[in-house]
Tab-separated table of C-alpha atoms and ligand atoms in Angstrom:
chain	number	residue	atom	x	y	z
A	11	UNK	CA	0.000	0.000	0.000
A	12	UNK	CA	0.881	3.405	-0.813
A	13	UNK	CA	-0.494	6.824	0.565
A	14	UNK	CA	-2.065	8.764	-1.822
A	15	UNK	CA	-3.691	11.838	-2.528
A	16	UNK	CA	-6.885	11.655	-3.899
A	17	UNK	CA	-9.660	13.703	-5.316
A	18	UNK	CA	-12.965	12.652	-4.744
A	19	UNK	CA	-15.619	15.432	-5.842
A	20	UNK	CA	-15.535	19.187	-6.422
A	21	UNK	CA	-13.694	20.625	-3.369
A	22	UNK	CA	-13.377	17.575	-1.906
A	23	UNK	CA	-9.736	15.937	-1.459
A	24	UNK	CA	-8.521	13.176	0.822
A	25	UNK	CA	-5.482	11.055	1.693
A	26	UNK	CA	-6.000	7.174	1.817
A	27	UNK	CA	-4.376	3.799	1.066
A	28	UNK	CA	-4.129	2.756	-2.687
A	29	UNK	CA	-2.420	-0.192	-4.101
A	30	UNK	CA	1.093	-0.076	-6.049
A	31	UNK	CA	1.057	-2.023	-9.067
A	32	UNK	CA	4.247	-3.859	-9.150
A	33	UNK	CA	6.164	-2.547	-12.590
A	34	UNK	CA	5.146	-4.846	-15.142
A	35	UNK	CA	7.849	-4.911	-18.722
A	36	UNK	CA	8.697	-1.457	-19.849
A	37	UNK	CA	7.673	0.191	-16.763
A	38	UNK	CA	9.964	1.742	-13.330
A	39	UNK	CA	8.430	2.345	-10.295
A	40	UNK	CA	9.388	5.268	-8.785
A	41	UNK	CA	9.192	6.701	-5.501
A	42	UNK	CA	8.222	10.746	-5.677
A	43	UNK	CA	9.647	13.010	-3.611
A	44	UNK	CA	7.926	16.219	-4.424
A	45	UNK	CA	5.231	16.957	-6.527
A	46	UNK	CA	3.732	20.116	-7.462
A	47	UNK	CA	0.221	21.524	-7.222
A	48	UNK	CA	-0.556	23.144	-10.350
A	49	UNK	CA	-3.552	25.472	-11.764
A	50	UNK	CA	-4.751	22.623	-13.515
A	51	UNK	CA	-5.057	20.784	-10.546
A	52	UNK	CA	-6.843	23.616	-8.989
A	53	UNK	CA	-9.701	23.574	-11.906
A	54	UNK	CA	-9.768	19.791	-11.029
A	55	UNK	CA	-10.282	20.555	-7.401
A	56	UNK	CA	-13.023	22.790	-8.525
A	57	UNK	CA	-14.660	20.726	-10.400
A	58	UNK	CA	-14.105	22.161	-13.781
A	59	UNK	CA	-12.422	19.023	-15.111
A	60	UNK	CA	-15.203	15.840	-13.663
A	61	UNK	CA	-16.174	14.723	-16.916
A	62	UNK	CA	-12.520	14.337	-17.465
A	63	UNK	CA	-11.243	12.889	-14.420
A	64	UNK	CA	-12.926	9.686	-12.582
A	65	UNK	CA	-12.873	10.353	-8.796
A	66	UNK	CA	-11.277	8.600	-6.878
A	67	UNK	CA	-8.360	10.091	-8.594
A	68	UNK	CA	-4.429	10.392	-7.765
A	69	UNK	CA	-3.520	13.676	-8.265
A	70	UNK	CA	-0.116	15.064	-9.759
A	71	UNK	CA	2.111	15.463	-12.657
A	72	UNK	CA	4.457	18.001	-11.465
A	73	UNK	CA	7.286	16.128	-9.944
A	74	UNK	CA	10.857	14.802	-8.927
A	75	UNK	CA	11.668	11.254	-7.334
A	76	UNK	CA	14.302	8.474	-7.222
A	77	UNK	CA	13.671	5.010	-9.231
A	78	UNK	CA	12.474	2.436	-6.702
A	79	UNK	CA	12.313	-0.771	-9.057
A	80	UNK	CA	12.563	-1.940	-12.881
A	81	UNK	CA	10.278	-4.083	-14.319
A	82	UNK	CA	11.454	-7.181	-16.608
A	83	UNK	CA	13.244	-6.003	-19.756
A	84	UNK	CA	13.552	-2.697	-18.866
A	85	UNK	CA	16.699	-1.236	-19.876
A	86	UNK	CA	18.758	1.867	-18.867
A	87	UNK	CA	17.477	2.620	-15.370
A	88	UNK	CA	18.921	1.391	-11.655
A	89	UNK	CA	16.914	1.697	-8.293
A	90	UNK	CA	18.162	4.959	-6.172
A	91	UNK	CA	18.155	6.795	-10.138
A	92	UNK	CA	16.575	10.936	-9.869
A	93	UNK	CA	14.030	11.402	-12.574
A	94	UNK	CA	11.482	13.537	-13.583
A	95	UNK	CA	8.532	12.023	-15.700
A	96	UNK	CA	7.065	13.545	-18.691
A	97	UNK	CA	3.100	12.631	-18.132
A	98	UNK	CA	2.037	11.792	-21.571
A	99	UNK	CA	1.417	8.328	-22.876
A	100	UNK	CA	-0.223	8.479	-26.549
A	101	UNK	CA	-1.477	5.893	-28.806
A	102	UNK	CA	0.804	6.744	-31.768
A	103	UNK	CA	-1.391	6.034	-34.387
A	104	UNK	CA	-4.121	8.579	-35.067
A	105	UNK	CA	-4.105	11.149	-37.267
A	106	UNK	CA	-2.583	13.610	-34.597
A	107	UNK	CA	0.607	11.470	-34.059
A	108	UNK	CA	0.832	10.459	-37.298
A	109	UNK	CA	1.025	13.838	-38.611
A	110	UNK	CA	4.259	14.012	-35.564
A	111	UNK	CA	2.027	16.111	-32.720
A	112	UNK	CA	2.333	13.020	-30.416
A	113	UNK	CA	1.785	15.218	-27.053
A	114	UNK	CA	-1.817	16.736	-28.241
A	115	UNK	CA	-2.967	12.415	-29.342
A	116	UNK	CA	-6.529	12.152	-30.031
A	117	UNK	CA	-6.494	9.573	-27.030
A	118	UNK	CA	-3.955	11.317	-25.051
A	119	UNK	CA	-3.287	9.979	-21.559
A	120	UNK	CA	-2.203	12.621	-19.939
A	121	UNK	CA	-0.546	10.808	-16.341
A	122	UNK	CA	-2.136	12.692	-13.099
A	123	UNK	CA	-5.027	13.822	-15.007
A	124	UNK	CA	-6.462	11.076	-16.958
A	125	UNK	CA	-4.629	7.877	-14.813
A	126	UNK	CA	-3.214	7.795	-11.703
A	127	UNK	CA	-0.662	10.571	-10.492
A	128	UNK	CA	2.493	11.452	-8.666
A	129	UNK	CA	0.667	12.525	-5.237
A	130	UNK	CA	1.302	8.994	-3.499
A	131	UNK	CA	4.103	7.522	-2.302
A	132	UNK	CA	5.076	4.547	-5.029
A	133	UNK	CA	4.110	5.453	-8.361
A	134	UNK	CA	4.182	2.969	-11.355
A	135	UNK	CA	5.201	4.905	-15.264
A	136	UNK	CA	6.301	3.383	-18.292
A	137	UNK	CA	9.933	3.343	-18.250
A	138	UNK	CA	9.604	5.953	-21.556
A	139	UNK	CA	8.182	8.776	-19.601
A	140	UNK	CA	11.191	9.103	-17.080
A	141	UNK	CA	14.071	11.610	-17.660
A	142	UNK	CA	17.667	11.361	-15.553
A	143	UNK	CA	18.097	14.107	-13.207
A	144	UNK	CA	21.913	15.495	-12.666
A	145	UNK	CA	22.878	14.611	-9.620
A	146	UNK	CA	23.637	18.609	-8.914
A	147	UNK	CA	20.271	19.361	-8.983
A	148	UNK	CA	18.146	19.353	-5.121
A	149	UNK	CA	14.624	17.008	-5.756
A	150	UNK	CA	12.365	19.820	-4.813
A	151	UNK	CA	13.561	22.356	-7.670
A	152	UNK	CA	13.337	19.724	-10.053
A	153	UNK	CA	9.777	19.573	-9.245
A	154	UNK	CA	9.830	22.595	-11.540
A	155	UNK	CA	10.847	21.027	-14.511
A	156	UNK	CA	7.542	19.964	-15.882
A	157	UNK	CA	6.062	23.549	-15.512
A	158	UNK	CA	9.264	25.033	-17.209
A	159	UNK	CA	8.672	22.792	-20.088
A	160	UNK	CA	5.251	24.547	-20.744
A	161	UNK	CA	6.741	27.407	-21.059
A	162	UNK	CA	9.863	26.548	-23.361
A	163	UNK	CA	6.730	24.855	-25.444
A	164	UNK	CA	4.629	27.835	-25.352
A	165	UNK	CA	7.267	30.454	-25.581
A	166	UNK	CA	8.353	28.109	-29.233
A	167	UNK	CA	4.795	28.153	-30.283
A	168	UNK	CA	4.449	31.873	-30.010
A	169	UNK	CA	7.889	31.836	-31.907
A	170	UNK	CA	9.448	34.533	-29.461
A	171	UNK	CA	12.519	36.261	-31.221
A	172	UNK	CA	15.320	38.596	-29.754
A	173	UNK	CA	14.241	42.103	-28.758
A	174	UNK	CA	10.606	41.438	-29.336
A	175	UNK	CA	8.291	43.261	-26.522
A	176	UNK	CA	6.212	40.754	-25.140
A	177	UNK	CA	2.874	41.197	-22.052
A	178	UNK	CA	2.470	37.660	-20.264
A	179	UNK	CA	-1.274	37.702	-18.310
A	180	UNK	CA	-1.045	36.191	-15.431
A	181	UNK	CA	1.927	36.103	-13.168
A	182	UNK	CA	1.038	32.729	-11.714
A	183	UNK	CA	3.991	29.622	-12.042
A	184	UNK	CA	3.224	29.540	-15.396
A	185	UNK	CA	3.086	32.637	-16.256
A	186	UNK	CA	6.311	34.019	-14.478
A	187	UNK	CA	8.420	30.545	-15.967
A	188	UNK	CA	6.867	32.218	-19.668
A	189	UNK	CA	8.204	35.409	-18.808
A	190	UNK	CA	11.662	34.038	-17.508
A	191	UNK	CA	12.174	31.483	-20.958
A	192	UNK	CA	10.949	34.329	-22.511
A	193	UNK	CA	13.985	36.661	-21.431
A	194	UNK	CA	16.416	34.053	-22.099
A	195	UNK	CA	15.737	34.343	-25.946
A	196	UNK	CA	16.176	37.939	-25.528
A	197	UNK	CA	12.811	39.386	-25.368
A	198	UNK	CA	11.687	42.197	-23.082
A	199	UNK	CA	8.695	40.911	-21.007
A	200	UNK	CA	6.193	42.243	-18.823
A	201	UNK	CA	3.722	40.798	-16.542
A	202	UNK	CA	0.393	41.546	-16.041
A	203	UNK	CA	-0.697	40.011	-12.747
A	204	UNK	CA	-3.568	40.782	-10.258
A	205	UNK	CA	-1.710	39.771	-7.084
A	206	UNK	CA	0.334	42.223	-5.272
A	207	UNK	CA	2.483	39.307	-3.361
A	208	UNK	CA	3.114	37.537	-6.967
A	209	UNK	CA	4.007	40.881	-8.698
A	210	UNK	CA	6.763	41.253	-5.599
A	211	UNK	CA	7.712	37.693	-6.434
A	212	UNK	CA	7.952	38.524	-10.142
A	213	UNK	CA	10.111	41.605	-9.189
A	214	UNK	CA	12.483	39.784	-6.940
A	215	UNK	CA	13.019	37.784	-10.371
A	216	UNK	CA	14.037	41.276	-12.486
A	217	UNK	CA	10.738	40.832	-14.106
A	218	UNK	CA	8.946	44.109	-14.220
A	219	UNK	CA	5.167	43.990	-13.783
A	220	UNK	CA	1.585	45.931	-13.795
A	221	UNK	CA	-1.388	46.008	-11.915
A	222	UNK	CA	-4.640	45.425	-13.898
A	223	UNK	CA	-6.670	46.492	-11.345
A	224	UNK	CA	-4.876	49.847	-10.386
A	225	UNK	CA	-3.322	50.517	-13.510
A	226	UNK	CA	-4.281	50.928	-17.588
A	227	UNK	CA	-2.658	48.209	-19.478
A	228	UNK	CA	-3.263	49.245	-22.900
A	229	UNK	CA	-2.170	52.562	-22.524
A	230	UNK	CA	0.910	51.335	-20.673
A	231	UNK	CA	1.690	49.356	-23.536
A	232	UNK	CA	0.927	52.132	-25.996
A	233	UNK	CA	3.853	54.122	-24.041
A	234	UNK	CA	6.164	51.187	-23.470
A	235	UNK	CA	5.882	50.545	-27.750
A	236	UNK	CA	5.999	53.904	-28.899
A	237	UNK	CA	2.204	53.454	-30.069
A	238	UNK	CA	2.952	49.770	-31.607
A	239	UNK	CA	1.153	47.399	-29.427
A	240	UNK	CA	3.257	44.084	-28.239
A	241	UNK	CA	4.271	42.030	-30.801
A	242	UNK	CA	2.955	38.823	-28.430
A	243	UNK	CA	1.018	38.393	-25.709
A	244	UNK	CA	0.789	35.108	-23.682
A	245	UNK	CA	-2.949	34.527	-21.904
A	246	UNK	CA	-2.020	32.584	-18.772
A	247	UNK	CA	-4.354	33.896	-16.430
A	248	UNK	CA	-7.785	31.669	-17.507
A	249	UNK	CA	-10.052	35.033	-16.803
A	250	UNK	CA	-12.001	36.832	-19.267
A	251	UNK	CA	-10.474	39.950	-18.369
A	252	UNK	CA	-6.758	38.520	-18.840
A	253	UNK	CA	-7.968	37.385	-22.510
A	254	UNK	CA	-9.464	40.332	-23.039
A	255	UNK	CA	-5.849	42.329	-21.831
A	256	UNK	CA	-4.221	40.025	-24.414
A	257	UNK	CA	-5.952	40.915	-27.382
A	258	UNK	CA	-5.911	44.958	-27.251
A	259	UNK	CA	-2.213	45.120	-26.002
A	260	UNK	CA	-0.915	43.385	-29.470
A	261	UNK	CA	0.147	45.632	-32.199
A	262	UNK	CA	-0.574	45.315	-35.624
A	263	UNK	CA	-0.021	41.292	-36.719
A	264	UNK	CA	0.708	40.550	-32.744
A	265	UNK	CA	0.432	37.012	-31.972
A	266	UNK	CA	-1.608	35.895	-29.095
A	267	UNK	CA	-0.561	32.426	-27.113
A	268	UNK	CA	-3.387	30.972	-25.504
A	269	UNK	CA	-2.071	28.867	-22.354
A	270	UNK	CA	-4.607	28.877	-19.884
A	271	UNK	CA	-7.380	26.469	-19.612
A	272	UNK	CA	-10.725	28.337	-20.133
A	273	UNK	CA	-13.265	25.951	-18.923
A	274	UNK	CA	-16.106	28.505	-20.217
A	275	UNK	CA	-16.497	29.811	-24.141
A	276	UNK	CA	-15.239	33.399	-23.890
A	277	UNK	CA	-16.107	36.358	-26.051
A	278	UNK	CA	-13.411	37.558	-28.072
A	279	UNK	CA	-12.991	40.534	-29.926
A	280	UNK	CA	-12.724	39.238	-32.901
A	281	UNK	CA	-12.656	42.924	-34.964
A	282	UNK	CA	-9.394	43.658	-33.331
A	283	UNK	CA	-8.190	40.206	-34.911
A	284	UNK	CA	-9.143	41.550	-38.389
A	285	UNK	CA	-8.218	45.607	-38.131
A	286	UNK	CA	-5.040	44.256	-36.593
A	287	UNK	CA	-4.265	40.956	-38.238
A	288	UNK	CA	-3.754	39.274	-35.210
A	289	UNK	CA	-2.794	35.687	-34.951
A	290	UNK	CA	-4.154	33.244	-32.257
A	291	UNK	CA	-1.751	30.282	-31.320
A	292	UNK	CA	-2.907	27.431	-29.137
A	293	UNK	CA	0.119	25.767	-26.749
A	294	UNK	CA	-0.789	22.720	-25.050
A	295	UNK	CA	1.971	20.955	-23.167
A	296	UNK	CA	5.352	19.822	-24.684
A	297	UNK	CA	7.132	17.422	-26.317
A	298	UNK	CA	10.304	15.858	-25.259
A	299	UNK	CA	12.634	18.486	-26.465
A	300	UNK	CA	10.764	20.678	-24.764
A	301	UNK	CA	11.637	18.842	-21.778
A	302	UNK	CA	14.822	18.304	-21.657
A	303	UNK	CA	15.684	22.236	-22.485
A	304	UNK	CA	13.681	22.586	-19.439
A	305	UNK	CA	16.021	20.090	-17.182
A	306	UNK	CA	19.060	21.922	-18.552
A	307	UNK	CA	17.286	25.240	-17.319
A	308	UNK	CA	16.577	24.316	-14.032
A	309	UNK	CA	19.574	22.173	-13.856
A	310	UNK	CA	21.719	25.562	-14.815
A	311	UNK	CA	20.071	28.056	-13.039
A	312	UNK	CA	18.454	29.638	-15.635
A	313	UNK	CA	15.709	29.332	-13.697
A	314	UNK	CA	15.893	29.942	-10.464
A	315	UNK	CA	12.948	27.284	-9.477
A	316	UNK	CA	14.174	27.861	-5.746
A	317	UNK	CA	12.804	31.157	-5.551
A	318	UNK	CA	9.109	30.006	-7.107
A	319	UNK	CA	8.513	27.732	-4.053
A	320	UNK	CA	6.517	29.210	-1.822
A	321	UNK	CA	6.352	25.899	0.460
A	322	UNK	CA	6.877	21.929	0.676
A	323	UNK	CA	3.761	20.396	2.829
A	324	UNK	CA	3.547	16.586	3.866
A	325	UNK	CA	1.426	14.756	1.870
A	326	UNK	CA	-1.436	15.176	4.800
A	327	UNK	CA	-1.398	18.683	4.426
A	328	UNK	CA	-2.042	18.784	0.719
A	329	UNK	CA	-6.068	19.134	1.201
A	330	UNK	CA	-5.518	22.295	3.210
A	331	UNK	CA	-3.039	23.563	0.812
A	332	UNK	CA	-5.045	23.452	-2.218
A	333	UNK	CA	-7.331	25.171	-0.502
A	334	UNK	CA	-4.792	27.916	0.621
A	335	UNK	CA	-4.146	27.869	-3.056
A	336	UNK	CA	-7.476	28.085	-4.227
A	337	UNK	CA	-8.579	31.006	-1.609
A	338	UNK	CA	-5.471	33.379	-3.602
A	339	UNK	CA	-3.381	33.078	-0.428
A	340	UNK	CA	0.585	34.636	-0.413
A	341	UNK	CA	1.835	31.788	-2.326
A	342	UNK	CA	3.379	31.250	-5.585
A	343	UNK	CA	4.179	27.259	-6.187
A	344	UNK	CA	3.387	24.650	-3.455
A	345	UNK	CA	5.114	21.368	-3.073
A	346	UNK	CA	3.858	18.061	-1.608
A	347	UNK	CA	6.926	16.021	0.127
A	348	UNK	CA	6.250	12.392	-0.825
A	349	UNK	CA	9.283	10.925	0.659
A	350	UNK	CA	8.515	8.247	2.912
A	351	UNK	CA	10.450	10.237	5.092
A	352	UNK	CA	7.631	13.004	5.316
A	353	UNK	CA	5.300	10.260	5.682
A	354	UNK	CA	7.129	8.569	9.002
A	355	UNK	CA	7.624	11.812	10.659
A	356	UNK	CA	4.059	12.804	10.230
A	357	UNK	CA	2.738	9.211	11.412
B	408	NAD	N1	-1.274	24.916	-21.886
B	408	NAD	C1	-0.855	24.038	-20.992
B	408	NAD	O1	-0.348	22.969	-21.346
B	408	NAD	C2	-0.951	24.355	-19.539
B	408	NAD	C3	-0.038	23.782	-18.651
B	408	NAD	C4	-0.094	24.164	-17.306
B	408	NAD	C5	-1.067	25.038	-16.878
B	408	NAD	N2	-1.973	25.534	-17.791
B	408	NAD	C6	-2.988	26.502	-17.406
B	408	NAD	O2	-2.362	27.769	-17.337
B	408	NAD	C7	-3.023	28.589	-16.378
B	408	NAD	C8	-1.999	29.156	-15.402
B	408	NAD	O3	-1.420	28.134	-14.590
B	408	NAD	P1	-0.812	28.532	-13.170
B	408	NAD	O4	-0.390	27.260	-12.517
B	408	NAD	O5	0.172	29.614	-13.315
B	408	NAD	O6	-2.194	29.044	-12.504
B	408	NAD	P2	-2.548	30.146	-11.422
B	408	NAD	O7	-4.021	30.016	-11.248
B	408	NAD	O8	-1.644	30.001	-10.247
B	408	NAD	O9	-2.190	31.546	-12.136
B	408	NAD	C9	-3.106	32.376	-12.783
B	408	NAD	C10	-2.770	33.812	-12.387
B	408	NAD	O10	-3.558	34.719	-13.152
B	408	NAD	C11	-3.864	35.836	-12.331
B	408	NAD	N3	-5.018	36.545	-12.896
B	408	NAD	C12	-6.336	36.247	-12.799
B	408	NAD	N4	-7.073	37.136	-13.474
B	408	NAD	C13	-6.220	38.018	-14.035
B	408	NAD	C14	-6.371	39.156	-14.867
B	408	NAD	N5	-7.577	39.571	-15.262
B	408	NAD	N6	-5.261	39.817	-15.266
B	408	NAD	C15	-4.044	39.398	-14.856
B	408	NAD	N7	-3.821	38.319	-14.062
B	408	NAD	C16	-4.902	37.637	-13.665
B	408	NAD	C17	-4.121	35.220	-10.953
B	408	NAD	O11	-3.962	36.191	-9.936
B	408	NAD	C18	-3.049	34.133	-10.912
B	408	NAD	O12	-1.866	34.576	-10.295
B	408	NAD	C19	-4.087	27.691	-15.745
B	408	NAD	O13	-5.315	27.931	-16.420
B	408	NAD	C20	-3.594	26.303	-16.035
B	408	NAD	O14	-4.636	25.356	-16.064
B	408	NAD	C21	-1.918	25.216	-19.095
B	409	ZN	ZN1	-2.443	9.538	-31.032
């Protein structure tokens, strides 16, 4: 038996026993050590996601861990091994992976979502999914990885060049890791976040930010461009307002990324897409380049993935801190210590 972290109906999370499947050919078993709580786990938690998910369901897809055991002809991996896992399994043959877009798969099984997740002690992957950790980086920033691969994924979709001015919405994880891959390919970036303890956060990290509230965007921008509008904005927030921030802020033939989920159809205004030529780009996930540039980053200190967590919880905890998350508390990125470790010293 393994502890777990489970949710069971809209706002309604528990910890309990669950079995661990014993790897079976091709698969590792691998024992988490932390594991993120991300936004999309959030619009699980609030129910958003129940036609999608089938309670009772392991959270988690946002983590670090050491390899516990390797199934039978299973090659490359040895117990006591750091990985990360890239969450995607896909059928590889319908017309989406076929035409090489493996991570978006018609059938997509998307690990933590879809099947069982990372929030439990022993966790059972196929041997495919895992990436080797360097030894030189700690467990709980490599947590980050998966989150910084989004954004290396999203900042390539948006196809972010040198000296281009680009807005991010939403100065969540996401949206601050955007803004920092962002940087590294030489853009200037600013963030457009809500919170005033995540716009400190953001300006601990040289990012510079506005208020939406407090402050007018548009015209900001207007000043910021000399009248040209941002040549791409990045909609990470999930709110109406933050889409509708994203669209006027672009300059003529801007290019809009659309990263947050929006579990509602949104109204768009679409004449600013024609009078400006805008371009809408959908970024969904990554692929495995995406997530081994994100390793390197976090490995290097590129990105400083330290300075994102906000605080590591035992796996107990992680009900309350969802909801700490979910009420728009001080915090930026929470962790969930899985070690068995955690779990001993809370017993
Ligand atoms: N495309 C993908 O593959 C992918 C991957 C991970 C997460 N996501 C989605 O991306 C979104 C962001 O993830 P996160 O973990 O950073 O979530 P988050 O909820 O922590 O961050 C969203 C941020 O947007 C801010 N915000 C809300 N309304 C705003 C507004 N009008 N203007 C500016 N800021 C506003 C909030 O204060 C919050 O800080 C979520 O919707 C998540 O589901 C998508
Ligand atoms: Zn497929």
């Amino acid at each position: 038996m393994t502890r777990a972290v489970r949710y069971i109906a809209a706002r309604t999370l528990d910890t309990a026993p669950v079995k661990s499947l014993p790897p079976g050919p091709g698969e590792v078993e691998v024992a988490p050590a932390y594991v993120g709580i991300c936004g999309t786990d959030l619009h699980i938690f609030h129910g958003d996601m129940d036609a999608r998910v089938h309670a009772p369901a392991v959270l988690g897809h946002e983590m670090s861990g050491r390899v516990v055991r390797v199934g039978p002809d299973t090659e490359g991996w040895q117990p006591g091994d750091a990985v990360t896992v890239m969450p995607l399994r896909w059928d590889g043959t319908c017309p989406a992976c076929r035409a090489g877009h493996r991570h978006i798969c018609q059938h997509l099984d998307f690990i933590g979502i879809d099947s069982p997740g990372a929030m439990q002690q022993r966790w059972t992957v196929p041997a495919a999914t895992l990436l080797r950790l360097p030894d030189s980086v700690p467990l709980d920033r490599a947590a980050l990885v998966e989150p910084t691969a989004v954004a290396v994924h999203d900042v390539g979709r948006a196809e972010v060049r040198g000296g281009e001015r680009v807005v991010v919405v939403g100065g969540g994880p996401v949206g601050l890791l955007i803004a920092l891959v962002a940087r590294t390919v030489g853009a200037e970036v600013r963030v457009v976040e809500l919170s005033a303890h995540r716009r400190l956060l953001a300006g601990k990290l040289g990012l510079a930010t506005w208020d939406p509230a407090e402050q007018n965007v548009p015209e900001l921008v207007r000043e910021w461009t000399g009248d040209a509008g941002a040549d791409v904005a990045f909609e990470v927030s999930g709110a109406a307002a933050g889409m509708d921030t994203a669209v006027e802020v672009l300059g003529v033939r801007g290019r809009l990324c659309l990263v947050a989920i929006h579990p509602q159809h949104r109204e768009v205004n679409l004449h600013r897409f024609f009078w400006r030529e805008l371009t809408l780009v959908g970024a969904r996930l990554y692929d495995r380049s995406d997530f081994e540039r994100a390793v390197t980053l976090v490995a290097d200190g590129t990105i400083p993935a330290e300075q994102l967590i906000s605080k590591v919880v035992p796996l107990a905890e992680a009900p309350s801190a969802f909801e700490a998350l979910e009420s728009g508390g001080d915090v930026m990125k929470i962790l969930v210590d899985c070690t068995d470790e955690a779990e001993e010293a809370a017993v």
